């Protein structure tokens, strides 16, 4: 009697193809005819009575019917699973397309906001440049503090642009009398002579009510230091305390005050340098000092990458301090000009933005220049 195959050959693992599905369906349809053939063979075998069979045909038929029902049920389940899988694939593709559309829309919106901020930065710097063309300015100086949400107004005074240059000429003629001009706060001279950067920070913090007057005398007091540049670099310690996160730093008023003082001291050193002859300048900003400044700048630069360019509203202390460090110690050539230009929107609302633009050699990138 011919062997009758009731099950399909085992297929390799993988997804059921349409060809496999049709083969299984065809095999199932032929099962009934196979059972009939088996019945005839069984009747023929029974008629010979050559052997005694313990099984009755009814039992075999019930057994095969059970197998057939089980096979059909399993086949139906597989078909349903296949349809469900295909449905999920379609849904996944639609979801991916929707998400891609959302991402593209967000990227476009971010680019538009960034462009608006850049345009605003260019406009703000252009306004500052326009004001600097005027010989006098009676507008109050406004220092904005985004972290505290306050605005601090210093007393409005006539500002004669070019006064620093005139002052530089006078002090070059009478360098010995320069320190003698520090009359209101002689403590500053002692702190600078002692190279006491911590004491200098504390003195400035204790005299915030007279900050404008203190600021005017710091460049003169720095002359008393045997190494003014090193003193200013020493004062930068603690600008980025390791135990304070960026988010917590924005809420720490003491740290914010320290950071503002660091920036002011670097600016005062720049003013001092303008009063010196070229030979004296090179002795203050020596190669050793520049190397120290480069080390600090390399430590600060990665921290700027963590900042949100649009989240500081053009008033970033961190970006200002970094750019001021490069300008004061003349080490901007160690960094890519494109990277420096990208930082300008972060300081666009700070009054020193135009000066930094000129000092860093970015004038040619601004409409009309920074001169």
Short mmCIF file of C-alpha atoms in Angstrom, two decimals:
data_model
loop_
_atom_site.label_atom_id
_atom_site.label_comp_id
_atom_site.label_asym_id
_atom_site.label_seq_id
_atom_site.Cartn_x
_atom_site.Cartn_y
_atom_site.Cartn_z
CA UNK A 1 0.00 0.00 0.00
CA UNK A 2 1.33 3.41 -0.96
CA UNK A 3 2.48 5.63 1.86
CA UNK A 4 0.16 8.59 2.44
CA UNK A 5 1.81 11.87 3.62
CA UNK A 6 -0.57 13.78 5.93
CA UNK A 7 1.81 16.59 6.95
CA UNK A 8 3.81 19.04 4.86
CA UNK A 9 7.57 18.91 4.97
CA UNK A 10 9.15 21.08 7.65
CA UNK A 11 10.06 24.46 6.19
CA UNK A 12 13.01 26.62 7.08
CA UNK A 13 12.51 29.27 9.74
CA UNK A 14 11.28 32.61 8.45
CA UNK A 15 8.13 34.41 7.45
CA UNK A 16 5.40 32.38 5.66
CA UNK A 17 5.35 33.38 2.04
CA UNK A 18 2.28 33.44 -0.15
CA UNK A 19 3.55 30.36 -2.01
CA UNK A 20 3.86 28.41 1.26
CA UNK A 21 0.37 29.45 2.32
CA UNK A 22 -1.14 28.25 -0.95
CA UNK A 23 0.73 24.96 -0.66
CA UNK A 24 -0.63 24.35 2.83
CA UNK A 25 -4.16 25.23 1.73
CA UNK A 26 -3.91 22.82 -1.24
CA UNK A 27 -2.61 20.08 1.01
CA UNK A 28 -5.47 20.57 3.44
CA UNK A 29 -8.04 20.37 0.62
CA UNK A 30 -6.57 17.06 -0.51
CA UNK A 31 -6.73 15.59 2.96
CA UNK A 32 -10.36 14.46 2.57
CA UNK A 33 -9.62 12.55 -0.61
CA UNK A 34 -6.63 10.93 1.05
CA UNK A 35 -8.81 9.79 3.91
CA UNK A 36 -11.29 8.23 1.44
CA UNK A 37 -8.43 6.37 -0.24
CA UNK A 38 -7.28 5.15 3.12
CA UNK A 39 -10.84 3.97 3.90
CA UNK A 40 -10.95 1.89 0.73
CA UNK A 41 -7.58 0.39 1.51
CA UNK A 42 -8.72 -0.42 5.03
CA UNK A 43 -11.93 -2.11 3.78
CA UNK A 44 -9.90 -4.09 1.29
CA UNK A 45 -7.47 -5.13 3.98
CA UNK A 46 -10.27 -6.13 6.32
CA UNK A 47 -11.90 -8.24 3.64
CA UNK A 48 -8.86 -10.42 3.36
CA UNK A 49 -9.00 -11.24 7.09
CA UNK A 50 -5.41 -12.21 6.86
CA UNK A 51 -4.75 -10.62 10.15
CA UNK A 52 -6.90 -9.46 12.98
CA UNK A 53 -6.99 -5.71 13.42
CA UNK A 54 -7.49 -4.31 16.89
CA UNK A 55 -8.51 -0.94 15.54
CA UNK A 56 -11.85 -0.23 13.95
CA UNK A 57 -12.22 2.18 11.07
CA UNK A 58 -14.37 4.48 13.18
CA UNK A 59 -11.50 5.03 15.54
CA UNK A 60 -9.10 5.85 12.70
CA UNK A 61 -11.61 8.18 11.12
CA UNK A 62 -12.10 10.07 14.38
CA UNK A 63 -8.35 10.31 14.80
CA UNK A 64 -7.82 11.75 11.32
CA UNK A 65 -10.78 14.11 11.71
CA UNK A 66 -9.21 15.44 14.90
CA UNK A 67 -5.89 15.96 13.16
CA UNK A 68 -7.61 17.72 10.29
CA UNK A 69 -9.54 20.08 12.59
CA UNK A 70 -6.36 20.85 14.55
CA UNK A 71 -4.47 21.55 11.35
CA UNK A 72 -7.21 23.85 10.03
CA UNK A 73 -7.40 25.72 13.34
CA UNK A 74 -3.65 26.23 13.39
CA UNK A 75 -3.64 27.32 9.76
CA UNK A 76 -6.40 29.84 10.48
CA UNK A 77 -4.40 31.21 13.42
CA UNK A 78 -1.32 31.62 11.25
CA UNK A 79 -3.32 33.47 8.62
CA UNK A 80 -4.71 35.83 11.24
CA UNK A 81 -1.24 36.42 12.67
CA UNK A 82 0.10 37.15 9.20
CA UNK A 83 -2.67 39.69 8.55
CA UNK A 84 -2.07 41.28 11.96
CA UNK A 85 1.66 41.48 11.23
CA UNK A 86 1.04 43.13 7.85
CA UNK A 87 -1.32 45.61 9.51
CA UNK A 88 1.33 46.49 12.09
CA UNK A 89 3.90 47.01 9.34
CA UNK A 90 1.58 49.46 7.60
CA UNK A 91 0.84 51.26 10.85
CA UNK A 92 4.56 51.45 11.71
CA UNK A 93 5.38 52.94 8.32
CA UNK A 94 2.64 55.55 8.76
CA UNK A 95 3.90 56.37 12.27
CA UNK A 96 7.50 56.73 11.06
CA UNK A 97 6.39 59.02 8.25
CA UNK A 98 4.42 61.17 10.71
CA UNK A 99 7.39 61.38 13.09
CA UNK A 100 9.72 62.29 10.25
CA UNK A 101 7.36 65.06 9.25
CA UNK A 102 7.28 66.35 12.85
CA UNK A 103 11.09 66.26 13.11
CA UNK A 104 11.48 68.10 9.81
CA UNK A 105 8.96 70.72 10.96
CA UNK A 106 10.81 71.19 14.27
CA UNK A 107 14.16 71.50 12.50
CA UNK A 108 12.73 74.10 10.15
CA UNK A 109 11.21 76.02 13.07
CA UNK A 110 14.54 75.89 14.94
CA UNK A 111 16.41 77.17 11.90
CA UNK A 112 13.93 80.01 11.53
CA UNK A 113 14.27 80.95 15.22
CA UNK A 114 18.06 80.80 14.98
CA UNK A 115 18.00 83.02 11.92
CA UNK A 116 15.76 85.50 13.75
CA UNK A 117 18.19 85.57 16.68
CA UNK A 118 21.13 86.10 14.34
CA UNK A 119 19.29 88.94 12.62
CA UNK A 120 18.49 90.43 16.02
CA UNK A 121 22.15 90.13 17.03
CA UNK A 122 23.32 91.90 13.88
CA UNK A 123 20.71 94.60 14.45
CA UNK A 124 21.71 95.06 18.10
CA UNK A 125 25.41 95.35 17.27
CA UNK A 126 24.64 97.75 14.44
CA UNK A 127 22.72 99.96 16.89
CA UNK A 128 25.67 99.92 19.30
CA UNK A 129 28.03 100.84 16.49
CA UNK A 130 25.76 103.70 15.46
CA UNK A 131 25.73 105.01 19.03
CA UNK A 132 29.52 104.81 19.20
CA UNK A 133 29.79 107.16 16.23
CA UNK A 134 28.30 109.89 18.43
CA UNK A 135 30.84 111.81 20.56
CA UNK A 136 28.63 111.86 23.65
CA UNK A 137 26.10 109.56 25.17
CA UNK A 138 23.87 110.50 28.08
CA UNK A 139 21.92 107.27 28.14
CA UNK A 140 22.06 105.17 31.30
CA UNK A 141 24.11 102.00 31.12
CA UNK A 142 21.84 98.98 31.59
CA UNK A 143 23.17 95.69 32.85
CA UNK A 144 20.63 92.92 32.45
CA UNK A 145 20.55 89.89 34.72
CA UNK A 146 18.46 87.18 33.15
CA UNK A 147 19.03 84.80 36.04
CA UNK A 148 17.40 87.11 38.58
CA UNK A 149 15.01 88.81 36.23
CA UNK A 150 16.25 92.27 37.31
CA UNK A 151 17.66 95.28 35.52
CA UNK A 152 20.43 97.29 37.14
CA UNK A 153 20.92 100.91 36.06
CA UNK A 154 24.22 102.64 36.66
CA UNK A 155 24.27 106.41 36.96
CA UNK A 156 24.03 108.06 33.56
CA UNK A 157 27.21 109.98 32.77
CA UNK A 158 28.50 111.65 29.60
CA UNK A 159 30.83 109.18 27.92
CA UNK A 160 33.47 110.57 25.63
CA UNK A 161 34.53 107.77 23.32
CA UNK A 162 38.25 107.81 22.95
CA UNK A 163 38.73 108.78 26.58
CA UNK A 164 40.64 105.59 27.18
CA UNK A 165 43.07 106.53 24.43
CA UNK A 166 43.54 110.00 25.91
CA UNK A 167 44.02 108.50 29.34
CA UNK A 168 46.58 106.11 27.90
CA UNK A 169 48.59 109.00 26.49
CA UNK A 170 48.57 110.79 29.85
CA UNK A 171 49.67 107.73 31.81
CA UNK A 172 52.45 106.98 29.31
CA UNK A 173 53.80 110.46 30.01
CA UNK A 174 53.46 110.12 33.79
CA UNK A 175 53.50 106.39 34.63
CA UNK A 176 54.82 106.95 38.15
CA UNK A 177 51.83 109.12 39.06
CA UNK A 178 49.28 106.57 37.87
CA UNK A 179 49.08 104.62 41.13
CA UNK A 180 48.90 107.83 43.12
CA UNK A 181 45.60 108.59 41.39
CA UNK A 182 43.95 105.73 43.29
CA UNK A 183 42.59 107.84 46.11
CA UNK A 184 39.09 106.60 46.94
CA UNK A 185 40.05 102.96 47.54
CA UNK A 186 43.74 102.62 48.50
CA UNK A 187 42.93 99.06 49.66
CA UNK A 188 42.87 98.09 46.02
CA UNK A 189 46.55 98.97 45.63
CA UNK A 190 47.51 96.81 48.61
CA UNK A 191 45.47 93.83 47.39
CA UNK A 192 47.06 94.06 43.95
CA UNK A 193 50.54 94.51 45.40
CA UNK A 194 49.99 91.39 47.52
CA UNK A 195 48.65 89.46 44.48
CA UNK A 196 45.61 88.62 46.62
CA UNK A 197 42.98 87.52 44.08
CA UNK A 198 40.58 86.21 46.75
CA UNK A 199 40.85 89.45 48.70
CA UNK A 200 40.19 91.38 45.48
CA UNK A 201 37.00 89.39 44.91
CA UNK A 202 35.85 90.02 48.47
CA UNK A 203 36.62 93.76 48.27
CA UNK A 204 34.57 94.12 45.09
CA UNK A 205 31.72 92.09 46.60
CA UNK A 206 31.70 94.30 49.71
CA UNK A 207 31.57 97.49 47.62
CA UNK A 208 28.86 96.66 45.07
CA UNK A 209 27.04 99.89 45.90
CA UNK A 210 30.05 101.83 44.61
CA UNK A 211 30.93 99.41 41.82
CA UNK A 212 31.24 102.11 39.15
CA UNK A 213 33.85 104.02 41.19
CA UNK A 214 35.72 100.84 42.11
CA UNK A 215 35.81 99.77 38.49
CA UNK A 216 37.45 103.04 37.45
CA UNK A 217 40.30 102.58 39.92
CA UNK A 218 41.05 98.87 39.34
CA UNK A 219 43.14 99.44 36.14
CA UNK A 220 45.30 101.90 38.07
CA UNK A 221 45.60 99.58 41.09
CA UNK A 222 46.68 96.69 38.87
CA UNK A 223 49.89 98.63 38.16
CA UNK A 224 50.96 97.87 41.73
CA UNK A 225 50.99 94.12 41.04
CA UNK A 226 54.30 92.65 39.96
CA UNK A 227 52.35 90.39 37.55
CA UNK A 228 48.89 91.91 36.81
CA UNK A 229 48.01 89.30 34.18
CA UNK A 230 48.72 86.39 36.54
CA UNK A 231 46.67 88.11 39.24
CA UNK A 232 43.68 88.32 36.89
CA UNK A 233 44.13 84.68 35.82
CA UNK A 234 44.23 83.68 39.49
CA UNK A 235 40.94 85.51 39.99
CA UNK A 236 39.25 83.21 37.44
CA UNK A 237 39.44 80.23 39.80
CA UNK A 238 35.98 79.11 40.78
CA UNK A 239 34.26 80.47 37.67
CA UNK A 240 33.12 76.88 36.97
CA UNK A 241 32.92 75.13 40.36
CA UNK A 242 33.06 71.37 39.81
CA UNK A 243 30.47 70.62 42.48
CA UNK A 244 27.77 72.86 40.96
CA UNK A 245 25.76 71.83 37.89
CA UNK A 246 24.86 74.30 35.13
CA UNK A 247 21.22 74.45 36.23
CA UNK A 248 22.15 75.11 39.87
CA UNK A 249 24.74 77.70 38.83
CA UNK A 250 22.00 79.83 37.27
CA UNK A 251 20.32 80.05 40.71
CA UNK A 252 23.45 80.69 42.80
CA UNK A 253 23.61 84.46 43.29
CA UNK A 254 27.06 84.30 44.90
CA UNK A 255 28.45 82.40 41.91
CA UNK A 256 26.83 84.83 39.48
CA UNK A 257 28.48 87.71 41.35
CA UNK A 258 31.86 85.97 41.19
CA UNK A 259 31.49 85.39 37.45
CA UNK A 260 30.62 89.06 36.83
CA UNK A 261 33.67 90.09 38.85
CA UNK A 262 35.90 87.80 36.77
CA UNK A 263 34.67 89.45 33.59
CA UNK A 264 35.16 92.93 35.03
CA UNK A 265 38.74 92.19 36.10
CA UNK A 266 39.62 90.94 32.61
CA UNK A 267 38.10 94.11 31.15
CA UNK A 268 40.10 96.25 33.60
CA UNK A 269 43.30 94.45 32.58
CA UNK A 270 42.48 95.26 28.94
CA UNK A 271 42.10 98.93 29.88
CA UNK A 272 45.46 98.81 31.67
CA UNK A 273 47.11 97.32 28.59
CA UNK A 274 45.90 100.23 26.45
CA UNK A 275 47.86 102.60 28.71
CA UNK A 276 51.18 100.83 28.22
CA UNK A 277 53.88 100.96 25.61
CA UNK A 278 54.17 97.94 23.32
CA UNK A 279 57.24 96.64 25.14
CA UNK A 280 55.47 96.86 28.49
CA UNK A 281 52.42 95.09 27.10
CA UNK A 282 54.51 92.14 25.93
CA UNK A 283 56.12 91.87 29.35
CA UNK A 284 52.71 91.70 31.06
CA UNK A 285 51.11 89.31 28.56
CA UNK A 286 54.15 87.08 28.30
CA UNK A 287 54.22 83.71 26.57
CA UNK A 288 53.99 82.02 29.96
CA UNK A 289 50.87 83.99 30.78
CA UNK A 290 49.39 83.19 27.37
CA UNK A 291 49.95 79.49 27.94
CA UNK A 292 48.07 79.70 31.24
CA UNK A 293 45.25 81.54 29.51
CA UNK A 294 45.14 78.92 26.74
CA UNK A 295 44.80 76.13 29.29
CA UNK A 296 41.85 77.92 30.92
CA UNK A 297 40.21 78.61 27.55
CA UNK A 298 40.46 74.93 26.58
CA UNK A 299 38.78 73.99 29.85
CA UNK A 300 35.98 76.51 29.34
CA UNK A 301 35.21 75.89 25.65
CA UNK A 302 33.51 72.45 26.06
CA UNK A 303 31.23 73.89 28.73
CA UNK A 304 29.83 76.37 26.22
CA UNK A 305 28.69 73.46 24.04
CA UNK A 306 26.29 72.46 26.84
CA UNK A 307 24.55 75.85 26.79
CA UNK A 308 21.33 76.57 24.95
CA UNK A 309 22.15 79.27 22.40
CA UNK A 310 18.58 80.53 22.32
CA UNK A 311 17.93 80.12 26.04
CA UNK A 312 20.16 82.97 27.30
CA UNK A 313 18.51 85.81 25.36
CA UNK A 314 21.86 87.20 24.25
CA UNK A 315 23.06 87.72 27.82
CA UNK A 316 25.28 84.72 28.57
CA UNK A 317 27.91 85.32 31.26
CA UNK A 318 29.73 82.14 30.27
CA UNK A 319 30.06 83.09 26.60
CA UNK A 320 31.04 86.67 27.53
CA UNK A 321 33.75 85.44 29.92
CA UNK A 322 35.18 83.07 27.30
CA UNK A 323 35.30 85.72 24.58
CA UNK A 324 36.73 88.29 27.00
CA UNK A 325 39.45 85.81 28.01
CA UNK A 326 40.47 85.38 24.37
CA UNK A 327 40.39 89.12 23.70
CA UNK A 328 42.25 90.22 26.84
CA UNK A 329 45.08 87.69 26.50
CA UNK A 330 45.16 87.79 22.69
CA UNK A 331 44.70 84.05 22.18
CA UNK A 332 41.73 84.07 19.80
CA UNK A 333 43.94 82.71 16.99
CA UNK A 334 43.87 79.35 18.75
CA UNK A 335 40.19 78.94 17.90
CA UNK A 336 38.22 78.73 14.68
CA UNK A 337 36.76 82.12 13.72
CA UNK A 338 33.48 80.50 12.65
CA UNK A 339 33.07 79.00 16.13
CA UNK A 340 33.74 82.37 17.74
CA UNK A 341 31.27 84.11 15.44
CA UNK A 342 28.57 81.61 16.46
CA UNK A 343 29.00 82.72 20.07
CA UNK A 344 28.19 86.37 19.33
CA UNK A 345 24.39 85.85 19.48
CA UNK A 346 24.88 84.66 23.07
CA UNK A 347 26.31 88.06 24.08
CA UNK A 348 24.36 90.34 21.73
CA UNK A 349 22.51 92.09 24.58
CA UNK A 350 25.64 92.79 26.57
CA UNK A 351 27.09 96.28 26.16
CA UNK A 352 30.58 94.92 25.46
CA UNK A 353 29.47 93.00 22.35
CA UNK A 354 30.81 95.55 19.86
CA UNK A 355 34.19 95.83 21.63
CA UNK A 356 34.54 92.05 21.69
CA UNK A 357 33.67 91.93 18.00
CA UNK A 358 36.54 94.28 17.19
CA UNK A 359 39.04 92.71 19.60
CA UNK A 360 38.45 89.22 18.23
CA UNK A 361 38.90 90.29 14.61
CA UNK A 362 35.29 89.62 13.61
CA UNK A 363 34.64 93.11 12.25
CA UNK A 364 34.59 91.96 8.63
CA UNK A 365 31.73 89.59 9.37
CA UNK A 366 29.39 92.33 10.62
CA UNK A 367 27.44 94.70 8.33
CA UNK A 368 29.47 97.88 8.21
CA UNK A 369 32.18 96.39 10.41
CA UNK A 370 32.74 96.93 14.12
CA UNK A 371 34.97 99.96 13.93
#
